[in-house]
Coordinates of C-alpha atoms in Angstrom, one line a residue:
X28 CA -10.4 16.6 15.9
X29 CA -6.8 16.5 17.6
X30 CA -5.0 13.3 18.9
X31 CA -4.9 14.6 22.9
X32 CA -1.7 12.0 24.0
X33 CA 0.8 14.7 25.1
X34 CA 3.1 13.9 23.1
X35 CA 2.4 16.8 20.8
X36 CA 3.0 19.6 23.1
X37 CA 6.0 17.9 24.5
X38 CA 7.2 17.9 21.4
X39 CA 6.8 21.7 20.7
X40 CA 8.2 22.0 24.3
X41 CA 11.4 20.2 23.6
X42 CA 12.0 21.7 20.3
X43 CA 11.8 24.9 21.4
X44 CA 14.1 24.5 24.1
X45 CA 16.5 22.7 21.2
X46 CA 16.2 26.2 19.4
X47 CA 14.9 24.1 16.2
X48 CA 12.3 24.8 13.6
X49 CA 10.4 22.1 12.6
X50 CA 11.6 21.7 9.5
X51 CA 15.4 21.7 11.1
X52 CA 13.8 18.8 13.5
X53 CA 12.5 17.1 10.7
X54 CA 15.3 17.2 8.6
X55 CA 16.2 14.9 6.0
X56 CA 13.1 12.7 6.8
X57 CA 10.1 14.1 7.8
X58 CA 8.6 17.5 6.1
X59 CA 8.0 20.6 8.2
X60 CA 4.4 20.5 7.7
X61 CA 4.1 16.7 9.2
X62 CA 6.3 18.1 12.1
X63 CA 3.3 20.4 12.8
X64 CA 0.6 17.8 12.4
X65 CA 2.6 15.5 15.2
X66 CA 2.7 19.0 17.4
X67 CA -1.2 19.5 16.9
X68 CA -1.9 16.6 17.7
X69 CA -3.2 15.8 14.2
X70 CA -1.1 12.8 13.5
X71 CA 0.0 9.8 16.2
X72 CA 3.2 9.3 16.8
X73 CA 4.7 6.6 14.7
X74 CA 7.6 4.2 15.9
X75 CA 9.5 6.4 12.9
X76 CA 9.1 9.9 14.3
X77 CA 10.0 8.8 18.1
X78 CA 13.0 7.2 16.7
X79 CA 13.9 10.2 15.1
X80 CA 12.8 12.8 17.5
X81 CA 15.3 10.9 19.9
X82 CA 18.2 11.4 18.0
X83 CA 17.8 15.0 16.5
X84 CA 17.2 15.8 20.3
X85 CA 19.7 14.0 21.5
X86 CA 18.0 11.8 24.1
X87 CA 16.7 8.6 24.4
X88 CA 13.7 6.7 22.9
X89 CA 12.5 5.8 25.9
X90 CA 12.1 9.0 27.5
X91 CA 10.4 10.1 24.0
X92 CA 8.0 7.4 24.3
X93 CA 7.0 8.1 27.2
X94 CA 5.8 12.1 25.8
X95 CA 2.9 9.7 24.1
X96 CA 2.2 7.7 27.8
X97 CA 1.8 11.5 29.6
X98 CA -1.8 12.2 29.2
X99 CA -3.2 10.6 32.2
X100 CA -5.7 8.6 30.0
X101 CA -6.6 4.8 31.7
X102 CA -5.0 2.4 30.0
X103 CA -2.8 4.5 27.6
X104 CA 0.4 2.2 28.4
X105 CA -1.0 -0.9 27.9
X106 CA -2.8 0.5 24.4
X107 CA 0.4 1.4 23.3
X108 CA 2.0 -1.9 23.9
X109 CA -0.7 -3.6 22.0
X110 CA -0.5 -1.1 19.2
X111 CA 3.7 -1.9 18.7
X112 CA 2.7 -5.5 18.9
X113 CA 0.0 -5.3 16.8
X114 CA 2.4 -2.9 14.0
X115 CA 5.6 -5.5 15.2
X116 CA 3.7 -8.7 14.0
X117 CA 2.7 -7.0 10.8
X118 CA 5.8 -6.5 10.2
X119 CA 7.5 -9.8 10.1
X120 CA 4.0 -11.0 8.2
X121 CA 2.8 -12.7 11.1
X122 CA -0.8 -11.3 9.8
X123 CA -3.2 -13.4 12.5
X124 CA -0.8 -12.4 14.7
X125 CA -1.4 -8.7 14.0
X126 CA -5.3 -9.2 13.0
X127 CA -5.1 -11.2 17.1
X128 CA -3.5 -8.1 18.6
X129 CA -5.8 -5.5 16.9
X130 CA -8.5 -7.2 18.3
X131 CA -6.8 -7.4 21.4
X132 CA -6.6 -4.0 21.6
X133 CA -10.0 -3.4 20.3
X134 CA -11.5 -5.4 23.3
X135 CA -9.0 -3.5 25.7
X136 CA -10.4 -0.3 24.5
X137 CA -13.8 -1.3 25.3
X138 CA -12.9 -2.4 29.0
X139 CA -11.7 1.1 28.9
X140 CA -14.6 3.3 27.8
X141 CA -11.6 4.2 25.1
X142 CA -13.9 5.3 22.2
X143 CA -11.0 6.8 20.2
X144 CA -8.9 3.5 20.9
X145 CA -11.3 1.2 19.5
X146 CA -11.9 3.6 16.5
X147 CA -7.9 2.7 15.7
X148 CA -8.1 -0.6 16.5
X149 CA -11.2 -1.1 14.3
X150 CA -9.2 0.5 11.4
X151 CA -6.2 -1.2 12.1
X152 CA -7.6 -5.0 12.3
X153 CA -9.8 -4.2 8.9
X154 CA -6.6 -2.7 7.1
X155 CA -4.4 -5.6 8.2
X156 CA -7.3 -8.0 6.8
X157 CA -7.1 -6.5 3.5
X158 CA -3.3 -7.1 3.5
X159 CA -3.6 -10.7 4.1
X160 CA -6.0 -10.9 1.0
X161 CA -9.7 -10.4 2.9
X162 CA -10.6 -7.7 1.0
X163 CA -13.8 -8.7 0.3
X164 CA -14.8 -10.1 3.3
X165 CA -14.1 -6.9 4.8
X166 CA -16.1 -4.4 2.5
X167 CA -19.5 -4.3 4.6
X168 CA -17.5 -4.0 8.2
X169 CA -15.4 -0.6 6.4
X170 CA -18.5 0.5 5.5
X171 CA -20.3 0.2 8.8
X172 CA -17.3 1.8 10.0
X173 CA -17.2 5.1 7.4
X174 CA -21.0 5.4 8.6
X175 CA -20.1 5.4 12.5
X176 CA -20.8 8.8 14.1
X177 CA -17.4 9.0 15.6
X178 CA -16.0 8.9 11.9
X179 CA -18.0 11.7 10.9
X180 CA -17.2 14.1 13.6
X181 CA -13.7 14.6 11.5
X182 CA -12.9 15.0 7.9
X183 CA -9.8 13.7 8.3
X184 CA -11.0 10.1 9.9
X185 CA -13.7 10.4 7.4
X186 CA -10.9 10.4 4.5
X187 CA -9.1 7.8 6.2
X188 CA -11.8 5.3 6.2
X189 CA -13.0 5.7 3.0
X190 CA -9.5 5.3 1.5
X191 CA -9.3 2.1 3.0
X192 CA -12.8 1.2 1.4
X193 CA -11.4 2.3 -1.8
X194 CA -8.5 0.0 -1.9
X195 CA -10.7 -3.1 -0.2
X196 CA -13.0 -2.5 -3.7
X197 CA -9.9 -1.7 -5.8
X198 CA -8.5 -4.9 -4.5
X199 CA -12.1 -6.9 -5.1
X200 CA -12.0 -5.5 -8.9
X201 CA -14.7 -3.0 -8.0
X202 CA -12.6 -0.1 -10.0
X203 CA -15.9 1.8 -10.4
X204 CA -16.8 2.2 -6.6
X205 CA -13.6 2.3 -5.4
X206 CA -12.5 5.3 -7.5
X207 CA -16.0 6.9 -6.1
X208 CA -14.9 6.3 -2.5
X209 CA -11.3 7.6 -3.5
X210 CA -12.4 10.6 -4.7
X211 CA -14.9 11.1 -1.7
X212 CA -11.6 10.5 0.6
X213 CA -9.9 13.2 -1.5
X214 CA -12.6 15.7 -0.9
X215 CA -12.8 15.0 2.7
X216 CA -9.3 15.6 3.1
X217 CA -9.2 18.8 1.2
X218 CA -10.6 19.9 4.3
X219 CA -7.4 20.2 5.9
X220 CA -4.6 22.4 5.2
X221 CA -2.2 20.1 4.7
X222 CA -4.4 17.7 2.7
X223 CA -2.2 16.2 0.1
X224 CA 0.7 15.5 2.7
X225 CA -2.7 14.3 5.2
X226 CA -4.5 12.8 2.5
X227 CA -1.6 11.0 0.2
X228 CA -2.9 7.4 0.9
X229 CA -6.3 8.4 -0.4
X230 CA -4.8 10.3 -3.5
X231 CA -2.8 7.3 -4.5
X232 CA -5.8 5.1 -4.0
X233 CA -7.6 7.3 -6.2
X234 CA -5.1 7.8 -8.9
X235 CA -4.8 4.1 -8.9
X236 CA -8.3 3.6 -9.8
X237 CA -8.5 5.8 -12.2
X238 CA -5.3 4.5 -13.8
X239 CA -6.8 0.7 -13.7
X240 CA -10.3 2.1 -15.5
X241 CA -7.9 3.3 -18.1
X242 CA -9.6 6.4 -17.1
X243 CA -5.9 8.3 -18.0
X244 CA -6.7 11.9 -18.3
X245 CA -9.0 11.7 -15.2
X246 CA -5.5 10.1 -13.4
X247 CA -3.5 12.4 -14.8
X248 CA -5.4 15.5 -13.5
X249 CA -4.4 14.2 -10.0
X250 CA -0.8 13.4 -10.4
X251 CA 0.5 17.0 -9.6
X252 CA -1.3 16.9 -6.0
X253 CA 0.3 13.5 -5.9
X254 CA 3.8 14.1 -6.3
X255 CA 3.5 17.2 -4.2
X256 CA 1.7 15.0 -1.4
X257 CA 4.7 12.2 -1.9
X258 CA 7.7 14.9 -1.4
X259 CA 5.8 16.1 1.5
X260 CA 4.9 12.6 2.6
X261 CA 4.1 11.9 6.7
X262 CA 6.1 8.7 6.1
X263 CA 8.2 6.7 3.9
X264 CA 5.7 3.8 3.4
X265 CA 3.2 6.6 2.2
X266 CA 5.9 8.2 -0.1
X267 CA 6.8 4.6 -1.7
X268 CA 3.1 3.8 -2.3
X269 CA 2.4 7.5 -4.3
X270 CA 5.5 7.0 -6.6
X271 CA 4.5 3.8 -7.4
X272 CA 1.0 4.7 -8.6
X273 CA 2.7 7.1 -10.3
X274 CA 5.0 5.2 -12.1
X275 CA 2.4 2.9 -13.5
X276 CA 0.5 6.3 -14.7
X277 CA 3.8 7.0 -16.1
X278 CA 4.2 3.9 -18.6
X279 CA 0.2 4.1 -19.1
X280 CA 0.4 7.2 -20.5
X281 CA 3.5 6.6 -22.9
X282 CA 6.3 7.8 -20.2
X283 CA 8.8 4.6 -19.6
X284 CA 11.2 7.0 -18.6
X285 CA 9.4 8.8 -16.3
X286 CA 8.4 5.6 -14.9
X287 CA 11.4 4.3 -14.3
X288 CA 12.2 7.5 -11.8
X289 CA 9.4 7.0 -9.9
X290 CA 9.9 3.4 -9.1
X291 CA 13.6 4.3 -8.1
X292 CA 11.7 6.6 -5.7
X293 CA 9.5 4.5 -4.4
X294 CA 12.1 1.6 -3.9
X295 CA 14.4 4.4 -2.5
X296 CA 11.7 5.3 0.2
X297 CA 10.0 1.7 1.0
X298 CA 12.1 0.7 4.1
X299 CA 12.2 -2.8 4.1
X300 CA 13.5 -3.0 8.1
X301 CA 9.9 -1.4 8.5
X302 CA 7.5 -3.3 5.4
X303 CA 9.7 -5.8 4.4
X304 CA 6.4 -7.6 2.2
X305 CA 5.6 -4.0 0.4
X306 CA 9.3 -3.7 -0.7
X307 CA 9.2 -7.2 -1.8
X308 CA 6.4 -5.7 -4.1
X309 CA 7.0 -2.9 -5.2
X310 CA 11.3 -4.7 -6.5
X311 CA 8.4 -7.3 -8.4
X312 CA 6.0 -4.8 -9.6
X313 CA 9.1 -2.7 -11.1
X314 CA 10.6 -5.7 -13.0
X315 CA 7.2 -6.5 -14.3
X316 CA 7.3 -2.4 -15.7
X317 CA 10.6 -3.3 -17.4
X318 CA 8.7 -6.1 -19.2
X319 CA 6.0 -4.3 -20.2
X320 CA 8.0 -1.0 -21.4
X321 CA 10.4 -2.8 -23.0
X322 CA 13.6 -1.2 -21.1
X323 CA 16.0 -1.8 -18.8
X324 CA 15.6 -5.6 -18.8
X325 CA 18.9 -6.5 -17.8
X326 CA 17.7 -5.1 -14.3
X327 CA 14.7 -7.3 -13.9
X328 CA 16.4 -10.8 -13.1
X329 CA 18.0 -8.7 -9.5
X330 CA 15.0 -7.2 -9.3
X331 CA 12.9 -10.6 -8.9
X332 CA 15.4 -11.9 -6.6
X333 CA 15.0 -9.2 -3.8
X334 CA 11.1 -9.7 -4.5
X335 CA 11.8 -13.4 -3.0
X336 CA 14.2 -12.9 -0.6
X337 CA 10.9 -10.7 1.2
X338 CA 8.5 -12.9 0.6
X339 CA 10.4 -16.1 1.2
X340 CA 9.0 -14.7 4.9
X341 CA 5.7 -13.5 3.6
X342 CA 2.4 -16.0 4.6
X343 CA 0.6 -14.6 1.6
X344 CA 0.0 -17.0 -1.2
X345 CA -0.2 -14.4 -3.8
X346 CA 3.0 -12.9 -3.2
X347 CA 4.2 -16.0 -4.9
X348 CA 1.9 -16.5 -7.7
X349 CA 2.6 -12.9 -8.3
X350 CA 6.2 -13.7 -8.3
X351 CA 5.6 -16.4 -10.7
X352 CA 4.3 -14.6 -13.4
X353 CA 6.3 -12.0 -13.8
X354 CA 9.2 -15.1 -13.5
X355 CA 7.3 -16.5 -16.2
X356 CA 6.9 -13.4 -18.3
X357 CA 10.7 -12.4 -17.7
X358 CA 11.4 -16.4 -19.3
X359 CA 9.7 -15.6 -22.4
X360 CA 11.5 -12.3 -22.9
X361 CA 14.7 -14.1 -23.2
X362 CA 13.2 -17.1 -25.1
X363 CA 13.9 -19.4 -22.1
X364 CA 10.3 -20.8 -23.5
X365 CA 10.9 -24.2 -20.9
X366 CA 10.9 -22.1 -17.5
X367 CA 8.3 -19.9 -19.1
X368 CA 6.2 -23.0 -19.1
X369 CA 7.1 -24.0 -15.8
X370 CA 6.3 -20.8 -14.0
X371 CA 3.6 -20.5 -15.7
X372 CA 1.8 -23.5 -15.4
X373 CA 2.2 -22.7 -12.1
X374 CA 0.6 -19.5 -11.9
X375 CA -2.7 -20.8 -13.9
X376 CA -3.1 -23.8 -11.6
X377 CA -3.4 -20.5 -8.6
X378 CA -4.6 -18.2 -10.8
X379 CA -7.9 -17.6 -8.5
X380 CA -5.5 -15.4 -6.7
X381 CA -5.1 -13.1 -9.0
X382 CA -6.9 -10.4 -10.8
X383 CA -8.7 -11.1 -14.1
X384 CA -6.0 -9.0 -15.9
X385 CA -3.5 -10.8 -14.3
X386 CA -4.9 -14.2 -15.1
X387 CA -5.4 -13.3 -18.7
X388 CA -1.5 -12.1 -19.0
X389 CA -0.2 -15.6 -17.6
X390 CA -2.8 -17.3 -20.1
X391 CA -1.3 -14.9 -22.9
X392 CA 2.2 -15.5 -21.9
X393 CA 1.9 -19.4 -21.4
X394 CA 0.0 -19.9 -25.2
X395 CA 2.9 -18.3 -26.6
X396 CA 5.8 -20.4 -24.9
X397 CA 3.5 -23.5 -25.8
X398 CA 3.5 -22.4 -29.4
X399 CA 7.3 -22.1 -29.5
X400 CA 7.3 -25.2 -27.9
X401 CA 4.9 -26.5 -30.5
X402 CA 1.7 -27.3 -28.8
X403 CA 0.3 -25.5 -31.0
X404 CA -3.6 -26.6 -29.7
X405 CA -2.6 -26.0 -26.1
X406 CA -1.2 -23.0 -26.5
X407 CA -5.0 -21.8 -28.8
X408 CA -6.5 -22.7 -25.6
X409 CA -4.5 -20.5 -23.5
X410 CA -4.9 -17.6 -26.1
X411 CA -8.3 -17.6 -26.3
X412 CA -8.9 -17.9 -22.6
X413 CA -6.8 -14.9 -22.2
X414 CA -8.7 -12.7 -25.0
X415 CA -12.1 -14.3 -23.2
X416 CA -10.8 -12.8 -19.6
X417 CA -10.0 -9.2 -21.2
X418 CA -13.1 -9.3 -22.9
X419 CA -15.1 -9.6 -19.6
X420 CA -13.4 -6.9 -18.0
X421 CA -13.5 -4.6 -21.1
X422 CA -9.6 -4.6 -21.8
X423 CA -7.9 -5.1 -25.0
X424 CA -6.4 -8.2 -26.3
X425 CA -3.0 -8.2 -26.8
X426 CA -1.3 -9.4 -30.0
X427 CA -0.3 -13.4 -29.8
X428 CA 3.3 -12.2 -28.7
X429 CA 4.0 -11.0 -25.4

């Protein structure tokens, strides 16, 4: 199933006349093969690639914008102005905002008799849920949606939904059923010839899972497709989010080094301009890889402050608690055991934001500043609850020093 907005063939059109090849119009940015997806009409075009387009062609954005307005379609104008403020308002974290405009555009579609509209806007209002931390009241509407007879007239939209079901379970801390769905996005996408650049998002989700079930070998097996889908990568944001899942596979599998590279990738390719909250994670997620590998530590205190200069704008309340903890851990790494208690406390008072493994480290960590601090029967306490929380999720305790 092709995208049938016009823009596609005016693309081929202008190119041609430009005397480029698509991988001299998609130079340095986009890949050759995602320049032929936009042509066939087998990707949208993004706010990135019209932006782009403009200036390797030399013309304006306007008059490339309006390739994707030319396909005499009712309504096509006014669904594009409700997708940009939809993808706008996501972008500064205005999240009801964006979940408003979806729905906007979801009813719009409707009014139009704009099956494939709604499809997007459906996707796009349950993806910006999960994002503002509704995963799991969202699970039973994605799966509605993955059963849709629309959705199943294309492997591709197949593999799109069910990569989004993936992460709503991964999210929910069902690891088991959302590796299932991964790998069923996987093989949907496998359809395509271009699946691991097409497919990255749900390769990713599914090397996450894995990689979460401890299920290394199984992870591992998918990494190569991985990496090849993130240097061949439709966008940035798609890039960033492989090379992190990779760089947590990395230190998993006893490759700090490694590691380290691919979250220098992934911070390289995250545009914050564009997903200003996602580059504020992934700066805290790499500081919180220092801690845990034991390297580069002197980085981690920079790293931290970029993670809250992003979400210093972000509405979601786990940003910071996130923040927190890896604040906290950070604190007792340089046997600053005061602020560790402080951040800490901090993130167990919220700590129903976070996943079991996450609650059990800031128990872990905050028992052993309290023992340093010598509360020695609070800081038991906070042990054991943290060996209780690992236990129920099948995980190792760690040794009484972080």
């Amino acid at each position: 199933m092709t995208e049938d907005n016009g823009f596609g063939g005016a693309l081929r059109a202008a190119r041609l006349a430009a005397g480029m090849s698509q991988s001299e119009l998609g130079e340095p940015t986009f890949s050759r093969s995602y320049i032929s997806l936009v042509e066939s009409g087998n990707r949208a075009p993004s706010r990135e690639i019209v932006e782009h387009v403009a200036d390797k062609l030399g013309m304006s954005v306007d008059d490339v914008q309006a390739w994707a307005l030319a396909s005499g379609k009712r309504g096509d104008a006014r669904a594009a102005v409700l997708q940009s403020e939809a993808l706008s308002l996501l972008t500064t974290h205005t999240f009801e905002g964006a979940v408003k405009a979806a729905s906007d555009l979801r009813d719009f579609a409707l009014e139009a008799d704009r099956l494939d509209l709604w499809w997007t806007a459906a996707l796009m209002d349950l993806t910006l849920r999960i994002e503002n931390d509704q995963a799991e009241d969202v699970i039973e509407q994605v799966r509605a949606l993955a059963g849709h007879w629309f959705t199943r007239q294309s492997a591709v939209l197949t593999g799109r939904v069910r990569t989004v079901l993936a992460v709503a379970l991964r999210v929910s801390g069902d690891l088991d059923a959302s590796a299932k769905e991964a790998h069923a996005a996987v093989l949907a996408f496998q359809a395509h010839p271009t699946w691991r650049a097409t497919g990255i998002a749900g390769l990713t989700a599914l090397v996450s899972a894995l990689g979460q079930q401890h299920r290394y070998s199984d992870a591992s097996s998918w990494a190569q497709d991985l990496a090849k889908g993130a240097a061949d990568a439709p966008n940035r944001l798609e890039a960033g989010n492989a090379y992190w899942a990779l760089a947590n596979l990395a230190l998993a599998t006893g490759d700090p080094h490694a590691g380290l590279s691919y979250y220098d990738q992934a911070i390289a390719a995250i545009d914050p301009d564009g997903h200003l909250r996602r580059w504020g994670r992934v700066h805290r997620a790499a500081a919180d890889f220092r801690l845990k590998a034991g390297v580069d530590l002197e980085a981690v205190p920079s790293l931290l402050d970029k993670a809250a200069t992003a979400f210093s704008l972000s509405s979601a309340a786990s940003d910071h608690v996130e923040l927190a903890l890896v604040r906290g851990k950070h604190a007792c790494a340089v046997e600053d055991w005061a602020t560790a208690r402080t951040q800490l406390e901090q993130v167990v008072r919220d700590g129903h934001l976070l996943a079991a493994s996450e609650q059990a480290d800031a128990h872990h960590h905050l028992g052993a500043a309290l023992s340093e601090l010598g509360e020695h029967k609070e800081a038991a306490e906070h042990l054991q609850e943290s060996v209780r929380l690992l236990v129920r999720i099948g995980q190792a305790a760690p040794s009484t020093q972080p």
